Every structure is written in structure tokens, then in C-alpha cells.
Amino acid sequence: MSQMSGLELMQAFCDGQLKGATIGATMGMRPVEVAAGRAVFEATPDERHLNPMGGVHGGFACTVLDSVTGCAVHTMLEAGIGYGTIDLAVKMLRPLKTGQTYRAEGRVLNMSSRLGVSEGSITDAEGKLVAHATCTCMILRS
């Protein structure tokens, strides 16, 4: 895996050639489409993701958005180069519901040698925006 570019690695996860990160199973999310500067996941919250009031915890959307924005940045990296989120700003616009599958899309806005800036959105089956985020990732070069 260390010989694969970020895009090649993300494509292998998406195609099922490699087992994805365990956070995907925890969060009920999986990559469905990747391209240079772009990552699309599907995510379905369930009873594991509820807050004390019985609604889907806001951390669910935050985690999904952190994943797609980071993975979008990852698609732009050479083999052996890592990244880490240093800032994530999330706006929750509508509540998420258990048992419904949402589309999460991350897009790179700008890449430099040290930072990747991306944005992400979660939409429902009708295409309504549920949550939006902006993200800054530090590029980790040896």
C-alpha cells in the first residue's frame, strides 16, 4: 500500500480490492466513487449513532464529513505521503434520520505542498443539503 498514490489507494478501497478503514464499519459509511480531488461516500446512521434525545448525534455528520474531505485531499497525494486534519468547521442544516442513506461528497479547493483545503457536503435522497464542512489538512511529508 505504501507504493500506491492516494488516488490508487482510494480506488482500491472503493472497488473492494483492499479492506477499508474500520471507522467505515463503525459509522455505516463506505466509499462509492473517487477521482482526483474528489471522494463520495454513502453513510447510513443507525441506533449506534443516537444522542441522549434519540436523534442522530451531530458527531455522525462530523465524522463522515471529516472522512470525505480528508479522503478528497488524499486522492491528490503521491505514494507514501500522509495527511491529518488540522481544522474542520461543520454546519448542521437538517437532522439526520436513522435508516436513511445519505450521500457525502468531499472536494479539494486548494492544494499546496503543506496544506490541502477541501469542502464537503451531506445530502439526503432528495438532494437536500443536510450538513456542510470546510476542512484544512496538513500534508505529512517525511
mmCIF file of N, CA and C in Angstrom:
data_model
loop_
_atom_site.group_PDB
_atom_site.id
_atom_site.type_symbol
_atom_site.label_atom_id
_atom_site.label_comp_id
_atom_site.label_asym_id
_atom_site.label_seq_id
_atom_site.Cartn_x
_atom_site.Cartn_y
_atom_site.Cartn_z
ATOM 1 N N MET A 1 0.819 -1.206 0.000
ATOM 2 C CA MET A 1 0.000 0.000 0.000
ATOM 3 C C MET A 1 0.856 1.261 0.000
ATOM 4 N N SER A 2 2.043 1.196 0.598
ATOM 5 C CA SER A 2 2.888 2.391 0.661
ATOM 6 C C SER A 2 3.422 2.790 -0.713
ATOM 7 N N GLN A 3 3.290 1.909 -1.691
ATOM 8 C CA GLN A 3 3.742 2.203 -3.048
ATOM 9 C C GLN A 3 2.631 2.803 -3.905
ATOM 10 N N MET A 4 1.420 2.879 -3.363
ATOM 11 C CA MET A 4 0.273 3.378 -4.126
ATOM 12 C C MET A 4 0.071 4.861 -3.851
ATOM 13 N N SER A 5 -0.302 5.601 -4.875
ATOM 14 C CA SER A 5 -0.656 7.007 -4.674
ATOM 15 C C SER A 5 -1.951 7.056 -3.865
ATOM 16 N N GLY A 6 -2.281 8.220 -3.351
ATOM 17 C CA GLY A 6 -3.524 8.370 -2.611
ATOM 18 C C GLY A 6 -4.735 8.018 -3.453
ATOM 19 N N LEU A 7 -4.735 8.407 -4.720
ATOM 20 C CA LEU A 7 -5.849 8.091 -5.609
ATOM 21 C C LEU A 7 -5.932 6.589 -5.847
ATOM 22 N N GLU A 8 -4.792 5.947 -6.098
ATOM 23 C CA GLU A 8 -4.797 4.498 -6.312
ATOM 24 C C GLU A 8 -5.308 3.760 -5.075
ATOM 25 N N LEU A 9 -4.886 4.192 -3.904
ATOM 26 C CA LEU A 9 -5.318 3.572 -2.660
ATOM 27 C C LEU A 9 -6.823 3.744 -2.455
ATOM 28 N N MET A 10 -7.314 4.960 -2.671
ATOM 29 C CA MET A 10 -8.751 5.216 -2.503
ATOM 30 C C MET A 10 -9.573 4.431 -3.527
ATOM 31 N N GLN A 11 -9.062 4.295 -4.753
ATOM 32 C CA GLN A 11 -9.768 3.498 -5.760
ATOM 33 C C GLN A 11 -9.827 2.032 -5.349
ATOM 34 N N ALA A 12 -8.743 1.516 -4.770
ATOM 35 C CA ALA A 12 -8.713 0.122 -4.314
ATOM 36 C C ALA A 12 -9.712 -0.093 -3.172
ATOM 37 N N PHE A 13 -9.848 0.886 -2.264
ATOM 38 C CA PHE A 13 -10.862 0.793 -1.201
ATOM 39 C C PHE A 13 -12.258 0.808 -1.808
ATOM 40 N N CYS A 14 -12.473 1.714 -2.729
ATOM 41 C CA CYS A 14 -13.784 1.889 -3.358
ATOM 42 C C CYS A 14 -14.202 0.644 -4.132
ATOM 43 N N ASP A 15 -13.249 0.026 -4.831
ATOM 44 C CA ASP A 15 -13.533 -1.163 -5.641
ATOM 45 C C ASP A 15 -13.579 -2.452 -4.828
ATOM 46 N N GLY A 16 -13.251 -2.367 -3.529
ATOM 47 C CA GLY A 16 -13.258 -3.551 -2.686
ATOM 48 C C GLY A 16 -12.009 -4.410 -2.813
ATOM 49 N N GLN A 17 -10.975 -3.904 -3.497
ATOM 50 C CA GLN A 17 -9.724 -4.649 -3.634
ATOM 51 C C GLN A 17 -8.939 -4.658 -2.327
ATOM 52 N N LEU A 18 -9.110 -3.606 -1.526
ATOM 53 C CA LEU A 18 -8.496 -3.509 -0.211
ATOM 54 C C LEU A 18 -9.588 -3.255 0.820
ATOM 55 N N LYS A 19 -9.372 -3.788 2.015
ATOM 56 C CA LYS A 19 -10.313 -3.547 3.110
ATOM 57 C C LYS A 19 -10.161 -2.107 3.573
ATOM 58 N N GLY A 20 -11.279 -1.412 3.714
ATOM 59 C CA GLY A 20 -11.259 -0.016 4.125
ATOM 60 C C GLY A 20 -10.962 0.154 5.600
ATOM 61 N N ALA A 21 -10.851 1.384 6.026
ATOM 62 C CA ALA A 21 -10.613 1.713 7.428
ATOM 63 C C ALA A 21 -11.784 1.227 8.283
ATOM 64 N N THR A 22 -11.480 0.793 9.488
ATOM 65 C CA THR A 22 -12.520 0.257 10.375
ATOM 66 C C THR A 22 -13.550 1.309 10.786
ATOM 67 N N ILE A 23 -13.210 2.577 10.699
ATOM 68 C CA ILE A 23 -14.184 3.626 11.019
ATOM 69 C C ILE A 23 -15.392 3.535 10.090
ATOM 70 N N GLY A 24 -15.185 3.020 8.885
ATOM 71 C CA GLY A 24 -16.297 2.867 7.942
ATOM 72 C C GLY A 24 -17.377 1.958 8.493
ATOM 73 N N ALA A 25 -16.985 0.828 9.069
ATOM 74 C CA ALA A 25 -17.965 -0.087 9.665
ATOM 75 C C ALA A 25 -18.627 0.536 10.882
ATOM 76 N N THR A 26 -17.839 1.229 11.692
ATOM 77 C CA THR A 26 -18.384 1.878 12.891
ATOM 78 C C THR A 26 -19.427 2.926 12.525
ATOM 79 N N MET A 27 -19.166 3.670 11.459
ATOM 80 C CA MET A 27 -20.040 4.778 11.084
ATOM 81 C C MET A 27 -21.078 4.400 10.028
ATOM 82 N N GLY A 28 -21.051 3.192 9.525
ATOM 83 C CA GLY A 28 -22.008 2.817 8.484
ATOM 84 C C GLY A 28 -21.781 3.576 7.197
ATOM 85 N N MET A 29 -20.494 3.769 6.831
ATOM 86 C CA MET A 29 -20.181 4.517 5.605
ATOM 87 C C MET A 29 -19.217 3.726 4.745
ATOM 88 N N ARG A 30 -19.278 4.003 3.447
ATOM 89 C CA ARG A 30 -18.369 3.334 2.511
ATOM 90 C C ARG A 30 -18.132 4.240 1.315
ATOM 91 N N PRO A 31 -16.917 4.170 0.764
ATOM 92 C CA PRO A 31 -16.639 4.966 -0.437
ATOM 93 C C PRO A 31 -17.342 4.344 -1.636
ATOM 94 N N VAL A 32 -17.921 5.173 -2.476
ATOM 95 C CA VAL A 32 -18.612 4.676 -3.665
ATOM 96 C C VAL A 32 -18.048 5.259 -4.956
ATOM 97 N N GLU A 33 -17.294 6.344 -4.834
ATOM 98 C CA GLU A 33 -16.736 6.978 -6.034
ATOM 99 C C GLU A 33 -15.554 7.847 -5.622
ATOM 100 N N VAL A 34 -14.469 7.753 -6.367
ATOM 101 C CA VAL A 34 -13.319 8.626 -6.126
ATOM 102 C C VAL A 34 -12.728 9.068 -7.452
ATOM 103 N N ALA A 35 -12.127 10.229 -7.438
ATOM 104 C CA ALA A 35 -11.398 10.786 -8.571
ATOM 105 C C ALA A 35 -10.398 11.762 -7.981
ATOM 106 N N ALA A 36 -9.506 12.258 -8.798
ATOM 107 C CA ALA A 36 -8.532 13.227 -8.303
ATOM 108 C C ALA A 36 -9.260 14.439 -7.717
ATOM 109 N N GLY A 37 -9.027 14.688 -6.431
ATOM 110 C CA GLY A 37 -9.641 15.834 -5.756
ATOM 111 C C GLY A 37 -11.074 15.633 -5.335
ATOM 112 N N ARG A 38 -11.562 14.395 -5.355
ATOM 113 C CA ARG A 38 -12.980 14.157 -5.045
ATOM 114 C C ARG A 38 -13.166 12.791 -4.412
ATOM 115 N N ALA A 39 -14.029 12.726 -3.398
ATOM 116 C CA ALA A 39 -14.390 11.456 -2.774
ATOM 117 C C ALA A 39 -15.878 11.490 -2.449
ATOM 118 N N VAL A 40 -16.578 10.399 -2.765
ATOM 119 C CA VAL A 40 -18.010 10.288 -2.481
ATOM 120 C C VAL A 40 -18.229 9.026 -1.649
ATOM 121 N N PHE A 41 -18.923 9.190 -0.534
ATOM 122 C CA PHE A 41 -19.266 8.077 0.349
ATOM 123 C C PHE A 41 -20.780 8.002 0.469
ATOM 124 N N GLU A 42 -21.280 6.825 0.824
ATOM 125 C CA GLU A 42 -22.649 6.664 1.295
ATOM 126 C C GLU A 42 -22.561 6.362 2.778
ATOM 127 N N ALA A 43 -23.488 6.908 3.551
ATOM 128 C CA ALA A 43 -23.480 6.710 5.003
ATOM 129 C C ALA A 43 -24.909 6.544 5.494
ATOM 130 N N THR A 44 -25.106 5.553 6.365
ATOM 131 C CA THR A 44 -26.430 5.263 6.899
ATOM 132 C C THR A 44 -26.347 5.193 8.422
ATOM 133 N N PRO A 45 -26.849 6.212 9.128
ATOM 134 C CA PRO A 45 -26.831 6.147 10.592
ATOM 135 C C PRO A 45 -27.832 5.114 11.114
ATOM 136 N N ASP A 46 -27.478 4.518 12.248
ATOM 137 C CA ASP A 46 -28.378 3.559 12.877
ATOM 138 C C ASP A 46 -28.446 3.830 14.379
ATOM 139 N N GLU A 47 -28.980 2.884 15.129
ATOM 140 C CA GLU A 47 -29.192 3.091 16.570
ATOM 141 C C GLU A 47 -27.886 3.282 17.332
ATOM 142 N N ARG A 48 -26.743 2.921 16.777
ATOM 143 C CA ARG A 48 -25.450 3.154 17.434
ATOM 144 C C ARG A 48 -25.064 4.627 17.426
ATOM 145 N N HIS A 49 -25.729 5.442 16.640
ATOM 146 C CA HIS A 49 -25.324 6.823 16.423
ATOM 147 C C HIS A 49 -26.272 7.840 17.063
ATOM 148 N N LEU A 50 -27.028 7.418 18.049
ATOM 149 C CA LEU A 50 -28.033 8.294 18.647
ATOM 150 C C LEU A 50 -27.472 9.105 19.814
ATOM 151 N N ASN A 51 -28.020 10.318 19.964
ATOM 152 C CA ASN A 51 -27.701 11.145 21.122
ATOM 153 C C ASN A 51 -28.699 10.824 22.249
ATOM 154 N N PRO A 52 -28.560 11.421 23.435
ATOM 155 C CA PRO A 52 -29.473 11.108 24.540
ATOM 156 C C PRO A 52 -30.940 11.432 24.265
ATOM 157 N N MET A 53 -31.208 12.290 23.289
ATOM 158 C CA MET A 53 -32.601 12.635 22.964
ATOM 159 C C MET A 53 -33.197 11.704 21.917
ATOM 160 N N GLY A 54 -32.397 10.759 21.407
ATOM 161 C CA GLY A 54 -32.899 9.802 20.442
ATOM 162 C C GLY A 54 -32.695 10.188 18.987
ATOM 163 N N GLY A 55 -32.067 11.336 18.741
ATOM 164 C CA GLY A 55 -31.761 11.752 17.372
ATOM 165 C C GLY A 55 -30.352 11.334 16.990
ATOM 166 N N VAL A 56 -30.048 11.393 15.711
ATOM 167 C CA VAL A 56 -28.688 11.068 15.261
ATOM 168 C C VAL A 56 -27.740 12.145 15.794
ATOM 169 N N HIS A 57 -26.716 11.703 16.483
ATOM 170 C CA HIS A 57 -25.725 12.596 17.090
ATOM 171 C C HIS A 57 -25.029 13.412 16.005
ATOM 172 N N GLY A 58 -24.779 14.678 16.281
ATOM 173 C CA GLY A 58 -24.083 15.539 15.325
ATOM 174 C C GLY A 58 -22.691 15.049 14.989
ATOM 175 N N GLY A 59 -22.100 14.282 15.895
ATOM 176 C CA GLY A 59 -20.788 13.710 15.640
ATOM 177 C C GLY A 59 -20.778 12.749 14.466
ATOM 178 N N PHE A 60 -21.934 12.170 14.149
ATOM 179 C CA PHE A 60 -22.021 11.297 12.981
ATOM 180 C C PHE A 60 -21.696 12.095 11.725
ATOM 181 N N ALA A 61 -22.388 13.218 11.534
ATOM 182 C CA ALA A 61 -22.142 14.056 10.349
ATOM 183 C C ALA A 61 -20.713 14.586 10.353
ATOM 184 N N CYS A 62 -20.209 14.975 11.529
ATOM 185 C CA CYS A 62 -18.838 15.487 11.612
ATOM 186 C C CYS A 62 -17.826 14.437 11.180
ATOM 187 N N THR A 63 -18.013 13.206 11.629
ATOM 188 C CA THR A 63 -17.086 12.137 11.275
ATOM 189 C C THR A 63 -17.145 11.816 9.788
ATOM 190 N N VAL A 64 -18.351 11.748 9.247
ATOM 191 C CA VAL A 64 -18.500 11.467 7.813
ATOM 192 C C VAL A 64 -17.866 12.595 6.992
ATOM 193 N N LEU A 65 -18.105 13.829 7.386
ATOM 194 C CA LEU A 65 -17.527 14.957 6.647
ATOM 195 C C LEU A 65 -16.010 15.013 6.783
ATOM 196 N N ASP A 66 -15.485 14.690 7.960
ATOM 197 C CA ASP A 66 -14.034 14.625 8.129
ATOM 198 C C ASP A 66 -13.455 13.570 7.197
ATOM 199 N N SER A 67 -14.158 12.455 7.061
ATOM 200 C CA SER A 67 -13.682 11.373 6.205
ATOM 201 C C SER A 67 -13.670 11.765 4.733
ATOM 202 N N VAL A 68 -14.768 12.315 4.222
ATOM 203 C CA VAL A 68 -14.795 12.616 2.781
ATOM 204 C C VAL A 68 -13.909 13.794 2.413
ATOM 205 N N THR A 69 -13.803 14.779 3.291
ATOM 206 C CA THR A 69 -12.920 15.905 2.967
ATOM 207 C C THR A 69 -11.461 15.477 3.024
ATOM 208 N N GLY A 70 -11.107 14.661 4.016
ATOM 209 C CA GLY A 70 -9.743 14.148 4.110
ATOM 210 C C GLY A 70 -9.407 13.214 2.957
ATOM 211 N N CYS A 71 -10.340 12.343 2.615
ATOM 212 C CA CYS A 71 -10.091 11.408 1.511
ATOM 213 C C CYS A 71 -9.968 12.135 0.175
ATOM 214 N N ALA A 72 -10.701 13.220 0.003
ATOM 215 C CA ALA A 72 -10.544 14.022 -1.220
ATOM 216 C C ALA A 72 -9.123 14.564 -1.310
ATOM 217 N N VAL A 73 -8.599 15.048 -0.191
ATOM 218 C CA VAL A 73 -7.209 15.512 -0.159
ATOM 219 C C VAL A 73 -6.266 14.343 -0.431
ATOM 220 N N HIS A 74 -6.556 13.198 0.169
ATOM 221 C CA HIS A 74 -5.701 12.017 -0.005
ATOM 222 C C HIS A 74 -5.548 11.635 -1.476
ATOM 223 N N THR A 75 -6.602 11.818 -2.268
ATOM 224 C CA THR A 75 -6.531 11.463 -3.691
ATOM 225 C C THR A 75 -5.510 12.303 -4.458
ATOM 226 N N MET A 76 -5.066 13.380 -3.869
ATOM 227 C CA MET A 76 -4.118 14.286 -4.534
ATOM 228 C C MET A 76 -2.666 14.027 -4.130
ATOM 229 N N LEU A 77 -2.435 13.042 -3.251
ATOM 230 C CA LEU A 77 -1.099 12.831 -2.696
ATOM 231 C C LEU A 77 -0.344 11.704 -3.397
ATOM 232 N N GLU A 78 0.978 11.866 -3.441
ATOM 233 C CA GLU A 78 1.845 10.852 -4.007
ATOM 234 C C GLU A 78 1.943 9.681 -3.029
ATOM 235 N N ALA A 79 2.492 8.577 -3.522
ATOM 236 C CA ALA A 79 2.705 7.392 -2.684
ATOM 237 C C ALA A 79 3.569 7.747 -1.481
ATOM 238 N N GLY A 80 3.186 7.218 -0.324
ATOM 239 C CA GLY A 80 3.972 7.398 0.890
ATOM 240 C C GLY A 80 3.766 8.707 1.622
ATOM 241 N N ILE A 81 2.896 9.573 1.107
ATOM 242 C CA ILE A 81 2.645 10.868 1.741
ATOM 243 C C ILE A 81 1.331 10.774 2.510
ATOM 244 N N GLY A 82 1.342 11.257 3.755
ATOM 245 C CA GLY A 82 0.144 11.209 4.587
ATOM 246 C C GLY A 82 -0.459 12.591 4.796
ATOM 247 N N TYR A 83 -1.505 12.626 5.571
ATOM 248 C CA TYR A 83 -2.178 13.888 5.890
ATOM 249 C C TYR A 83 -2.873 13.738 7.241
ATOM 250 N N GLY A 84 -3.230 14.849 7.820
ATOM 251 C CA GLY A 84 -4.012 14.855 9.049
ATOM 252 C C GLY A 84 -4.860 16.103 9.097
ATOM 253 N N THR A 85 -6.093 15.973 9.573
ATOM 254 C CA THR A 85 -6.985 17.121 9.686
ATOM 255 C C THR A 85 -6.478 18.044 10.783
ATOM 256 N N ILE A 86 -6.365 19.334 10.471
ATOM 257 C CA ILE A 86 -5.997 20.311 11.497
ATOM 258 C C ILE A 86 -7.136 21.277 11.801
ATOM 259 N N ASP A 87 -8.141 21.308 10.928
ATOM 260 C CA ASP A 87 -9.294 22.169 11.171
ATOM 261 C C ASP A 87 -10.489 21.604 10.415
ATOM 262 N N LEU A 88 -11.633 21.522 11.092
ATOM 263 C CA LEU A 88 -12.870 21.074 10.472
ATOM 264 C C LEU A 88 -13.993 21.944 11.009
ATOM 265 N N ALA A 89 -14.661 22.663 10.126
ATOM 266 C CA ALA A 89 -15.788 23.519 10.516
ATOM 267 C C ALA A 89 -17.049 22.961 9.882
ATOM 268 N N VAL A 90 -18.001 22.556 10.719
ATOM 269 C CA VAL A 90 -19.208 21.879 10.248
ATOM 270 C C VAL A 90 -20.430 22.734 10.544
ATOM 271 N N LYS A 91 -21.322 22.809 9.580
ATOM 272 C CA LYS A 91 -22.623 23.467 9.746
ATOM 273 C C LYS A 91 -23.706 22.412 9.566
ATOM 274 N N MET A 92 -24.514 22.208 10.593
ATOM 275 C CA MET A 92 -25.619 21.249 10.544
ATOM 276 C C MET A 92 -26.875 22.012 10.096
ATOM 277 N N LEU A 93 -27.505 21.565 9.016
ATOM 278 C CA LEU A 93 -28.641 22.288 8.458
ATOM 279 C C LEU A 93 -29.979 21.575 8.674
ATOM 280 N N ARG A 94 -29.948 20.251 8.715
ATOM 281 C CA ARG A 94 -31.160 19.443 8.927
ATOM 282 C C ARG A 94 -30.769 18.230 9.764
ATOM 283 N N PRO A 95 -31.710 17.681 10.507
ATOM 284 C CA PRO A 95 -31.382 16.463 11.265
ATOM 285 C C PRO A 95 -31.257 15.254 10.346
ATOM 286 N N LEU A 96 -30.354 14.360 10.700
ATOM 287 C CA LEU A 96 -30.240 13.081 10.003
ATOM 288 C C LEU A 96 -31.172 12.088 10.682
ATOM 289 N N LYS A 97 -31.614 11.098 9.927
ATOM 290 C CA LYS A 97 -32.535 10.098 10.458
ATOM 291 C C LYS A 97 -31.927 8.717 10.308
ATOM 292 N N THR A 98 -32.158 7.871 11.297
ATOM 293 C CA THR A 98 -31.652 6.507 11.222
ATOM 294 C C THR A 98 -32.321 5.762 10.073
ATOM 295 N N GLY A 99 -31.559 4.844 9.505
ATOM 296 C CA GLY A 99 -32.087 4.007 8.434
ATOM 297 C C GLY A 99 -32.120 4.655 7.073
ATOM 298 N N GLN A 100 -31.796 5.927 6.986
ATOM 299 C CA GLN A 100 -31.751 6.604 5.691
ATOM 300 C C GLN A 100 -30.305 6.698 5.221
ATOM 301 N N THR A 101 -30.082 6.452 3.949
ATOM 302 C CA THR A 101 -28.737 6.527 3.387
ATOM 303 C C THR A 101 -28.520 7.918 2.812
ATOM 304 N N TYR A 102 -27.390 8.498 3.197
ATOM 305 C CA TYR A 102 -27.022 9.844 2.770
ATOM 306 C C TYR A 102 -25.801 9.773 1.863
ATOM 307 N N ARG A 103 -25.684 10.772 1.001
ATOM 308 C CA ARG A 103 -24.529 10.906 0.104
ATOM 309 C C ARG A 103 -23.633 11.996 0.686
ATOM 310 N N ALA A 104 -22.371 11.666 0.864
ATOM 311 C CA ALA A 104 -21.392 12.634 1.360
ATOM 312 C C ALA A 104 -20.327 12.812 0.287
ATOM 313 N N GLU A 105 -20.052 14.047 -0.058
ATOM 314 C CA GLU A 105 -19.075 14.325 -1.107
ATOM 315 C C GLU A 105 -18.046 15.331 -0.623
ATOM 316 N N GLY A 106 -16.771 15.001 -0.819
ATOM 317 C CA GLY A 106 -15.678 15.906 -0.500
ATOM 318 C C GLY A 106 -14.999 16.356 -1.778
ATOM 319 N N ARG A 107 -14.610 17.641 -1.823
ATOM 320 C CA ARG A 107 -13.963 18.219 -2.994
ATOM 321 C C ARG A 107 -12.790 19.092 -2.550
ATOM 322 N N VAL A 108 -11.663 18.919 -3.201
ATOM 323 C CA VAL A 108 -10.493 19.742 -2.896
ATOM 324 C C VAL A 108 -10.691 21.126 -3.485
ATOM 325 N N LEU A 109 -10.426 22.129 -2.668
ATOM 326 C CA LEU A 109 -10.488 23.518 -3.114
ATOM 327 C C LEU A 109 -9.102 24.052 -3.468
ATOM 328 N N ASN A 110 -8.094 23.631 -2.704
ATOM 329 C CA ASN A 110 -6.731 24.108 -2.946
ATOM 330 C C ASN A 110 -5.726 23.136 -2.336
ATOM 331 N N MET A 111 -4.651 22.915 -3.053
ATOM 332 C CA MET A 111 -3.552 22.089 -2.553
ATOM 333 C C MET A 111 -2.261 22.880 -2.655
ATOM 334 N N SER A 112 -1.457 22.803 -1.597
ATOM 335 C CA SER A 112 -0.098 23.323 -1.645
ATOM 336 C C SER A 112 0.808 22.205 -1.152
ATOM 337 N N SER A 113 2.085 22.466 -1.024
ATOM 338 C CA SER A 113 2.999 21.416 -0.571
ATOM 339 C C SER A 113 2.781 21.058 0.894
ATOM 340 N N ARG A 114 2.138 21.945 1.650
ATOM 341 C CA ARG A 114 1.962 21.714 3.090
ATOM 342 C C ARG A 114 0.515 21.595 3.548
ATOM 343 N N LEU A 115 -0.421 22.131 2.764
ATOM 344 C CA LEU A 115 -1.826 22.121 3.185
ATOM 345 C C LEU A 115 -2.743 21.713 2.043
ATOM 346 N N GLY A 116 -3.797 21.013 2.419
ATOM 347 C CA GLY A 116 -4.889 20.726 1.495
ATOM 348 C C GLY A 116 -6.159 21.288 2.085
ATOM 349 N N VAL A 117 -6.891 22.065 1.318
ATOM 350 C CA VAL A 117 -8.149 22.653 1.773
ATOM 351 C C VAL A 117 -9.273 22.039 0.948
ATOM 352 N N SER A 118 -10.294 21.557 1.648
ATOM 353 C CA SER A 118 -11.403 20.901 0.961
ATOM 354 C C SER A 118 -12.722 21.310 1.597
ATOM 355 N N GLU A 119 -13.796 20.960 0.911
ATOM 356 C CA GLU A 119 -15.130 21.175 1.457
ATOM 357 C C GLU A 119 -15.924 19.900 1.262
ATOM 358 N N GLY A 120 -16.941 19.741 2.078
ATOM 359 C CA GLY A 120 -17.755 18.547 1.968
ATOM 360 C C GLY A 120 -19.216 18.852 2.221
ATOM 361 N N SER A 121 -20.064 17.968 1.708
ATOM 362 C CA SER A 121 -21.500 18.126 1.916
ATOM 363 C C SER A 121 -22.129 16.760 2.132
ATOM 364 N N ILE A 122 -23.196 16.754 2.891
ATOM 365 C CA ILE A 122 -24.033 15.575 3.049
ATOM 366 C C ILE A 122 -25.409 15.958 2.537
ATOM 367 N N THR A 123 -25.942 15.140 1.629
ATOM 368 C CA THR A 123 -27.282 15.383 1.090
ATOM 369 C C THR A 123 -28.144 14.149 1.318
ATOM 370 N N ASP A 124 -29.454 14.382 1.394
ATOM 371 C CA ASP A 124 -30.383 13.266 1.571
ATOM 372 C C ASP A 124 -30.801 12.709 0.212
ATOM 373 N N ALA A 125 -31.697 11.732 0.224
ATOM 374 C CA ALA A 125 -32.116 11.059 -1.012
ATOM 375 C C ALA A 125 -32.791 12.014 -1.997
ATOM 376 N N GLU A 126 -33.333 13.106 -1.484
ATOM 377 C CA GLU A 126 -33.991 14.101 -2.350
ATOM 378 C C GLU A 126 -33.020 15.177 -2.818
ATOM 379 N N GLY A 127 -31.757 15.076 -2.416
ATOM 380 C CA GLY A 127 -30.759 16.058 -2.819
ATOM 381 C C GLY A 127 -30.698 17.285 -1.927
ATOM 382 N N LYS A 128 -31.435 17.277 -0.807
ATOM 383 C CA LYS A 128 -31.400 18.418 0.110
ATOM 384 C C LYS A 128 -30.123 18.389 0.942
ATOM 385 N N LEU A 129 -29.517 19.554 1.096
ATOM 386 C CA LEU A 129 -28.296 19.680 1.879
ATOM 387 C C LEU A 129 -28.613 19.492 3.360
ATOM 388 N N VAL A 130 -27.920 18.569 4.001
ATOM 389 C CA VAL A 130 -28.122 18.258 5.413
ATOM 390 C C VAL A 130 -27.022 18.878 6.270
ATOM 391 N N ALA A 131 -25.778 18.827 5.786
ATOM 392 C CA ALA A 131 -24.644 19.388 6.519
ATOM 393 C C ALA A 131 -23.550 19.763 5.521
ATOM 394 N N HIS A 132 -22.735 20.728 5.923
ATOM 395 C CA HIS A 132 -21.644 21.220 5.077
ATOM 396 C C HIS A 132 -20.418 21.437 5.953
ATOM 397 N N ALA A 133 -19.233 21.241 5.382
ATOM 398 C CA ALA A 133 -17.997 21.446 6.138
ATOM 399 C C ALA A 133 -16.910 22.007 5.253
ATOM 400 N N THR A 134 -15.976 22.696 5.894
ATOM 401 C CA THR A 134 -14.722 23.041 5.276
ATOM 402 C C THR A 134 -13.640 22.403 6.129
ATOM 403 N N CYS A 135 -12.549 22.032 5.494
ATOM 404 C CA CYS A 135 -11.506 21.265 6.171
ATOM 405 C C CYS A 135 -10.136 21.716 5.700
ATOM 406 N N THR A 136 -9.196 21.772 6.621
ATOM 407 C CA THR A 136 -7.802 22.005 6.281
ATOM 408 C C THR A 136 -7.002 20.806 6.778
ATOM 409 N N CYS A 137 -6.218 20.231 5.882
ATOM 410 C CA CYS A 137 -5.373 19.092 6.219
ATOM 411 C C CYS A 137 -3.906 19.482 6.086
ATOM 412 N N MET A 138 -3.100 19.026 7.058
ATOM 413 C CA MET A 138 -1.662 19.189 6.975
ATOM 414 C C MET A 138 -1.120 18.022 6.152
ATOM 415 N N ILE A 139 -0.271 18.319 5.180
ATOM 416 C CA ILE A 139 0.370 17.284 4.378
ATOM 417 C C ILE A 139 1.607 16.825 5.135
ATOM 418 N N LEU A 140 1.703 15.517 5.384
ATOM 419 C CA LEU A 140 2.773 14.959 6.215
ATOM 420 C C LEU A 140 3.824 14.295 5.333
ATOM 421 N N ARG A 141 4.866 15.048 5.048
ATOM 422 C CA ARG A 141 5.977 14.543 4.239
ATOM 423 C C ARG A 141 7.130 14.179 5.169
ATOM 424 N N SER A 142 7.862 13.111 4.843
ATOM 425 C CA SER A 142 8.985 12.700 5.708
ATOM 426 C C SER A 142 10.143 13.650 5.599
#
